[in-house]
XYZ file of C-alpha atoms in Angstrom:
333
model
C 0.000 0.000 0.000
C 1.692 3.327 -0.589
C 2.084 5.327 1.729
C -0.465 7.941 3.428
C -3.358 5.158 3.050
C -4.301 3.635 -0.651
C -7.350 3.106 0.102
C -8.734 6.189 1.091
C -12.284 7.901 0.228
C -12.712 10.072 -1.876
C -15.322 12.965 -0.534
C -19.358 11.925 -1.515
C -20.772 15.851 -1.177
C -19.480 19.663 -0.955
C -18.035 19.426 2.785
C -16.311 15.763 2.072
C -14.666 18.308 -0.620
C -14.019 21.364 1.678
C -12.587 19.324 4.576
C -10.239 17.800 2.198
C -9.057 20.928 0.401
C -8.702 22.391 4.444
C -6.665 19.050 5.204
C -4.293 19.128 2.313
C -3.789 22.944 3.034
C -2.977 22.458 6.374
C -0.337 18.701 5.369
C 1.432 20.991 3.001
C 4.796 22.130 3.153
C 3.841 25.390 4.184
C 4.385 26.392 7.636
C 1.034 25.720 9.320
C -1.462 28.756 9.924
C -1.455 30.770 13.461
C -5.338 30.593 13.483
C -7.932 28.408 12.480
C -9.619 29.395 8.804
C -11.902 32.035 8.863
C -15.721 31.707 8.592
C -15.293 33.712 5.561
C -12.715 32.246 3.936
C -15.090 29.027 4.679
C -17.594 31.241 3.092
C -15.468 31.869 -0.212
C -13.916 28.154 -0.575
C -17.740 26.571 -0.229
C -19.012 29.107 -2.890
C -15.904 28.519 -5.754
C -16.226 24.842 -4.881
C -20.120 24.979 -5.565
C -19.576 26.698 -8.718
C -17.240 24.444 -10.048
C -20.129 21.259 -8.865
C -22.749 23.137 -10.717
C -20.662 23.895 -14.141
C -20.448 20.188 -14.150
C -23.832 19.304 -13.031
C -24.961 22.150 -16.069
C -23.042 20.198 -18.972
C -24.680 17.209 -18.195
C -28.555 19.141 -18.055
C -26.782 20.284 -21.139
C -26.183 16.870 -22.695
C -30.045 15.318 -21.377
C -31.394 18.237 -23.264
C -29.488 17.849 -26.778
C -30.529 13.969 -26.328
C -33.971 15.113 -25.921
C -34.111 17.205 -28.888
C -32.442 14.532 -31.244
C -35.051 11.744 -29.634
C -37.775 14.138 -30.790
C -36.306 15.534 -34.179
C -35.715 11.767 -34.826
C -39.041 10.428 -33.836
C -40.691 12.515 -36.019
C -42.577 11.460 -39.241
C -41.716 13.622 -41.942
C -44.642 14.918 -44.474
C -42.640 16.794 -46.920
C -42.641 20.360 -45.378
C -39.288 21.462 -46.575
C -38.855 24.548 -44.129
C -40.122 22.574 -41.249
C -37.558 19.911 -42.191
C -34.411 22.698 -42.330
C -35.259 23.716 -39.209
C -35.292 20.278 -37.435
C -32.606 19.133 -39.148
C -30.843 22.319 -37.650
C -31.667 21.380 -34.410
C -30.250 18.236 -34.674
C -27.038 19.248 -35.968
C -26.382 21.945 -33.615
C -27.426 19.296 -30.639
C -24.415 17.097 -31.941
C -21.957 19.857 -32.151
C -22.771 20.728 -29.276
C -22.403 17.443 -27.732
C -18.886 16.780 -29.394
C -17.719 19.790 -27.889
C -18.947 19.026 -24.519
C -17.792 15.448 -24.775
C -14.109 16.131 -25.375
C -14.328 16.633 -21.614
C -13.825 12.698 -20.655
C -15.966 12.854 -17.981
C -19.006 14.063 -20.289
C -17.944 11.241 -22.610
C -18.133 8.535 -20.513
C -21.577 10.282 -18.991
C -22.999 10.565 -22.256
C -22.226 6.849 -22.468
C -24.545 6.272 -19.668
C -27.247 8.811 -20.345
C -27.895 6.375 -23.830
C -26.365 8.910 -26.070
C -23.911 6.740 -27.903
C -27.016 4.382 -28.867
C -28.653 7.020 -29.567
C -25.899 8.342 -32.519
C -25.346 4.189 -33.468
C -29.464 3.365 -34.223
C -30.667 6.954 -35.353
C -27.880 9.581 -36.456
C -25.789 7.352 -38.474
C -28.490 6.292 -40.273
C -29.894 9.876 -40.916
C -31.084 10.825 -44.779
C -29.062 14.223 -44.095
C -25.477 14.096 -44.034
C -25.311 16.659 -41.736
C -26.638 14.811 -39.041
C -24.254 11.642 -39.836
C -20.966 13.390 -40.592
C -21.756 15.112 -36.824
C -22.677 11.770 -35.314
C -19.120 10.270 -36.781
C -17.432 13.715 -35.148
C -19.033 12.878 -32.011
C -18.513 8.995 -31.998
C -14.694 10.199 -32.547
C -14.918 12.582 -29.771
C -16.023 10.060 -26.992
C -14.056 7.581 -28.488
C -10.152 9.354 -28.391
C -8.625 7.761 -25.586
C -11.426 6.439 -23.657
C -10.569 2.722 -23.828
C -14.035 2.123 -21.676
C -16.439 3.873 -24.289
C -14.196 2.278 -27.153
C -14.803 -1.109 -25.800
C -18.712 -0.608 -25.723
C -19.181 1.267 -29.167
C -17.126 -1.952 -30.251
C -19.509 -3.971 -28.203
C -21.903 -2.538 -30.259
C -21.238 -2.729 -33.219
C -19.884 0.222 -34.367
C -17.183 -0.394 -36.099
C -18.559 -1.927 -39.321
C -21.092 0.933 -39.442
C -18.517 3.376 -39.406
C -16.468 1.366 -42.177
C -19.533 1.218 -44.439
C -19.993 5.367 -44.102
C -16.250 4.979 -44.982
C -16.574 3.617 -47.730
C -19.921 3.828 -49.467
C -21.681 7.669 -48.614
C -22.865 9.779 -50.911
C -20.990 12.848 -49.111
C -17.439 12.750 -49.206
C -17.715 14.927 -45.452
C -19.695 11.977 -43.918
C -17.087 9.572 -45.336
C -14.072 11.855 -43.813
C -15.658 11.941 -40.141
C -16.513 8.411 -40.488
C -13.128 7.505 -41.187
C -11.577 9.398 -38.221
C -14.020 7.451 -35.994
C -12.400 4.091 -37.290
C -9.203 5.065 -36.362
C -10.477 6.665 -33.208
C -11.420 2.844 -32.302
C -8.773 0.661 -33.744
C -5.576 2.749 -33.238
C -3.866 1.264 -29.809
C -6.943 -0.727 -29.214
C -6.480 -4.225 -29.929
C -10.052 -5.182 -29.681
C -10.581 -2.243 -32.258
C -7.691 -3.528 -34.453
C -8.803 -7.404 -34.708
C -12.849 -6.190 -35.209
C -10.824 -4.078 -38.066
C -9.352 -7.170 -39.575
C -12.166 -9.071 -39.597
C -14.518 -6.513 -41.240
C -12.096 -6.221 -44.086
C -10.598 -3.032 -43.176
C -7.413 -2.565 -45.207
C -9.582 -3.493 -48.260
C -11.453 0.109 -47.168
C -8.486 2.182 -46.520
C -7.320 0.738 -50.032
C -10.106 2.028 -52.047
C -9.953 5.789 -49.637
C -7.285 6.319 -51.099
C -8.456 5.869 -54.325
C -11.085 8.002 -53.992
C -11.479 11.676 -55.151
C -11.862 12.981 -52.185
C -8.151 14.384 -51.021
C -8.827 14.602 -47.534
C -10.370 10.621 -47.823
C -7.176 9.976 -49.781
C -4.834 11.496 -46.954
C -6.379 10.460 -43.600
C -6.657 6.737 -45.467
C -2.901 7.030 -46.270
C -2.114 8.567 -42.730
C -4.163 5.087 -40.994
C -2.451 2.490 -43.024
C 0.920 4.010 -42.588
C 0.054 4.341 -38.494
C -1.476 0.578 -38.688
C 1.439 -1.108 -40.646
C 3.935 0.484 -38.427
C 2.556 -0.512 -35.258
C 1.306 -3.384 -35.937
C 3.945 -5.250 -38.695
C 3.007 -8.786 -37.736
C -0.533 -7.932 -39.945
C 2.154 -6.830 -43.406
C 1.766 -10.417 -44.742
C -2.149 -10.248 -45.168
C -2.019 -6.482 -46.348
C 0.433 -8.153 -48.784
C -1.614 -10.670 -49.487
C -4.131 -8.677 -50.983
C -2.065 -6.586 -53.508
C -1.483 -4.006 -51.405
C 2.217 -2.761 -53.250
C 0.625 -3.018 -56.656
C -2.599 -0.728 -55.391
C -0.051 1.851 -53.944
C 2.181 2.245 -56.813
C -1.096 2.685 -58.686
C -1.470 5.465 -56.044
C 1.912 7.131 -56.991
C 1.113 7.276 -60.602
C -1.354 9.699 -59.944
C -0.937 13.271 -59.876
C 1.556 14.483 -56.959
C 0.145 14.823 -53.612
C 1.188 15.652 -50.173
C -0.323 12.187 -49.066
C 2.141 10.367 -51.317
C 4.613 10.710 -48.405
C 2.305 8.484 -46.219
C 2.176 6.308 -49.215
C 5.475 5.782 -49.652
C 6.017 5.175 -46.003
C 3.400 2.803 -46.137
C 5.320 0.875 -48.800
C 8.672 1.143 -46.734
C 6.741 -0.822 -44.190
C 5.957 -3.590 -46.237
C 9.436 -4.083 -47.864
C 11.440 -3.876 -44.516
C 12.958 -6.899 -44.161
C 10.264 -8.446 -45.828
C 11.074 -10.499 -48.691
C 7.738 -10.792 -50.167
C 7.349 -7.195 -49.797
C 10.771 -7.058 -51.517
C 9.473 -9.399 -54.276
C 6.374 -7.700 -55.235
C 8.277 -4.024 -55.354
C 10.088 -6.036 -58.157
C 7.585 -7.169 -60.300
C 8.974 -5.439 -63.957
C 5.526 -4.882 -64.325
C 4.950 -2.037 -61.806
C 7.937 -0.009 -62.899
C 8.584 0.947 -59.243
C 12.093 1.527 -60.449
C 11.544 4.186 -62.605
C 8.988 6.082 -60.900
C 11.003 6.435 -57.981
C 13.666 8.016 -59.237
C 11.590 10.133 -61.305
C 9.873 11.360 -57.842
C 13.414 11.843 -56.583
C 14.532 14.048 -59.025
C 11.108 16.105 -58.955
C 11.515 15.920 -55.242
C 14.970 17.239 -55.144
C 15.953 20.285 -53.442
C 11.973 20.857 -52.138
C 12.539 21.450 -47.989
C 9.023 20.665 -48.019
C 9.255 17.452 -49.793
C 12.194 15.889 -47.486
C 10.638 12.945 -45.643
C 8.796 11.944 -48.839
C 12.315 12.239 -50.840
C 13.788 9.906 -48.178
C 11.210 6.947 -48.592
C 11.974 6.843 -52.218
C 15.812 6.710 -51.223
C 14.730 3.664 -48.834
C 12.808 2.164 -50.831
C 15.048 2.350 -53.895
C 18.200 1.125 -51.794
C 16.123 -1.906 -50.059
C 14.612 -2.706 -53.432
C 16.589 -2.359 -56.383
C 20.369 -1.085 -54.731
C 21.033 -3.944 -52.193
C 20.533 -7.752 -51.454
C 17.423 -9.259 -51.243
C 16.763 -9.290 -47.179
C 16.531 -12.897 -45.822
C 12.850 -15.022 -46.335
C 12.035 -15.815 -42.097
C 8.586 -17.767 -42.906
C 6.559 -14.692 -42.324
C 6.639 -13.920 -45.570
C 5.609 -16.271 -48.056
């Protein structure tokens, strides 16, 4: 047990609070007072201490009403009265954004949890005919979900994932597919529960056809999440190789230049690092890989801006096409 008691309480009201703040005043390494506190400095600690209880209490009145108004915005049965619609649909929208804002609190996040609001956003908002409403329900799915292993574990729980990946990859609105995708990685990146429900909803096979897409910012933050996967997690490279994945990028690099070729090309670094299938595919005379790197290099040249991306196509030129073939360990066939 360390020392000074582990298993203390922690104060239940207002005066469990005061007397503690008074106790830890008075164990500090300040010499201790001459004379007891003062009725009004009492006075003054009860009153900042009461504010700072009801600013809390208010954000989550705060978060019951914004629930309420998307329960009864959603409930509704629409009968084609267009400026009745807007101004729902308004309603709804600014009740999310509110909501993600108040949520990046963690507290809020996990109390929104409990309050239903995260079933709420997986059975209603996500499903919403206007993208204004999903692409805010993906923001605030994201928002709970950063770093809050306990509300990651239950939107998994529920199914969330797969949802999200189908937004990703199949919305009419290239905003609703953006958000979408940042609640993916919001679940699966350092969360291995996230990562394996990933994998088994065909994930990579999504981030593949992001970047694809003609949607820049889809292209990037697809680019960015491979990159972040592959590098933390290299015992998956074999079954991102296994599905093409070095012929699909080099596809990527023949397309106009892009700052999210850098994540590309550190993607493919990842796959060829001592990894002799990785290796082999880069090879295939049929990809060129050769000569499109050094083109880059030379177009990449003497840009400041362009130096990380100019040093992948170094690597991957020197692991590929400069050196010896890195050693086959089993993994790789």
């Amino acid at each position: 047990m360390a020392e000074g008691g582990g298993d203390r309480q922690h104060p239940q009201n207002l005066q469990g609070i005061l007397r503690m703040a008074v106790e830890a005043g008075s164990a500090s390494d300040e010499p201790a007072p001459s004379e007891p506190m003062s009725e009004e400095r009492k006075a003054w600690l009860r009153e900042a201490l009461a504010d700072v209880c009801k600013g809390q209490m208010d954000e989550v009145e705060q978060m019951k009403e914004c629930l309420e108004i998307l329960r009864r915005e959603g409930s509704k049965v629409r009968e084609g009265e267009e400026e009745e619609e807007e101004e729902e649909q308004e309603e709804m929208e600014g009740a999310l954004e509110l909501l993600s804002e108040l949520c990046e609190n963690l507290d809020n996040a996990r109390d929104l949890m409990v309050l239903g609001g995260l079933d709420l956003c997986l059975s209603q908002c996500l499903f919403h005919p206007q993208s204004g409403v999903r692409w805010r329900a993906a923001q605030l799915i994201a928002s709970c979900a950063q770093n809050m292993p306990e509300v990651q574990c239950y939107l998994l729980g529920q199914g969330a994932l797969l949802r999200l990946l189908q937004l990703t990859d199949t919305d009419p609105h290239p905003t609703v597919r953006v958000k979408a995708l940042y609640a993916v990685s919001c679940l699966v990146r350092e969360q291995e529960a996230g990562l394996q429900a990933f994998l088994s909803h065909d994930g990579f096979s999504v981030l593949m056809r992001g970047m694809q897409s003609d949607n820049e910012k889809l292209r990037t933050k697809s680019a960015f999440l491979l990159l972040n996967l592959l590098t933390a997690h290299p015992e998956h490279r074999d079954t991102v190789l296994s599905m093409g994945m070095v012929q699909q990028l080099v596809s990527v690099l023949r397309s106009p230049h892009s700052s999210f070729h850098e994540h590309v090309l550190g993607a493919l670094c990842c796959l060829v690092d001592d990894c002799a299938r990785g290796v082999r595919d880069s090879q295939n005379p049929a990809l060129g890989l050769e000569e499109l790197l050094n083109n880059k290099a030379k177009e990449l040249k003497g840009r400041e801006e362009c130096q990380e991306e100019l040093e992948f196509c170094e690597r991957l030129l020197s692991t590929c096409f400069r050196g010896q073939p890195p050693e086959d360990n089993g993994m790789d066939r």
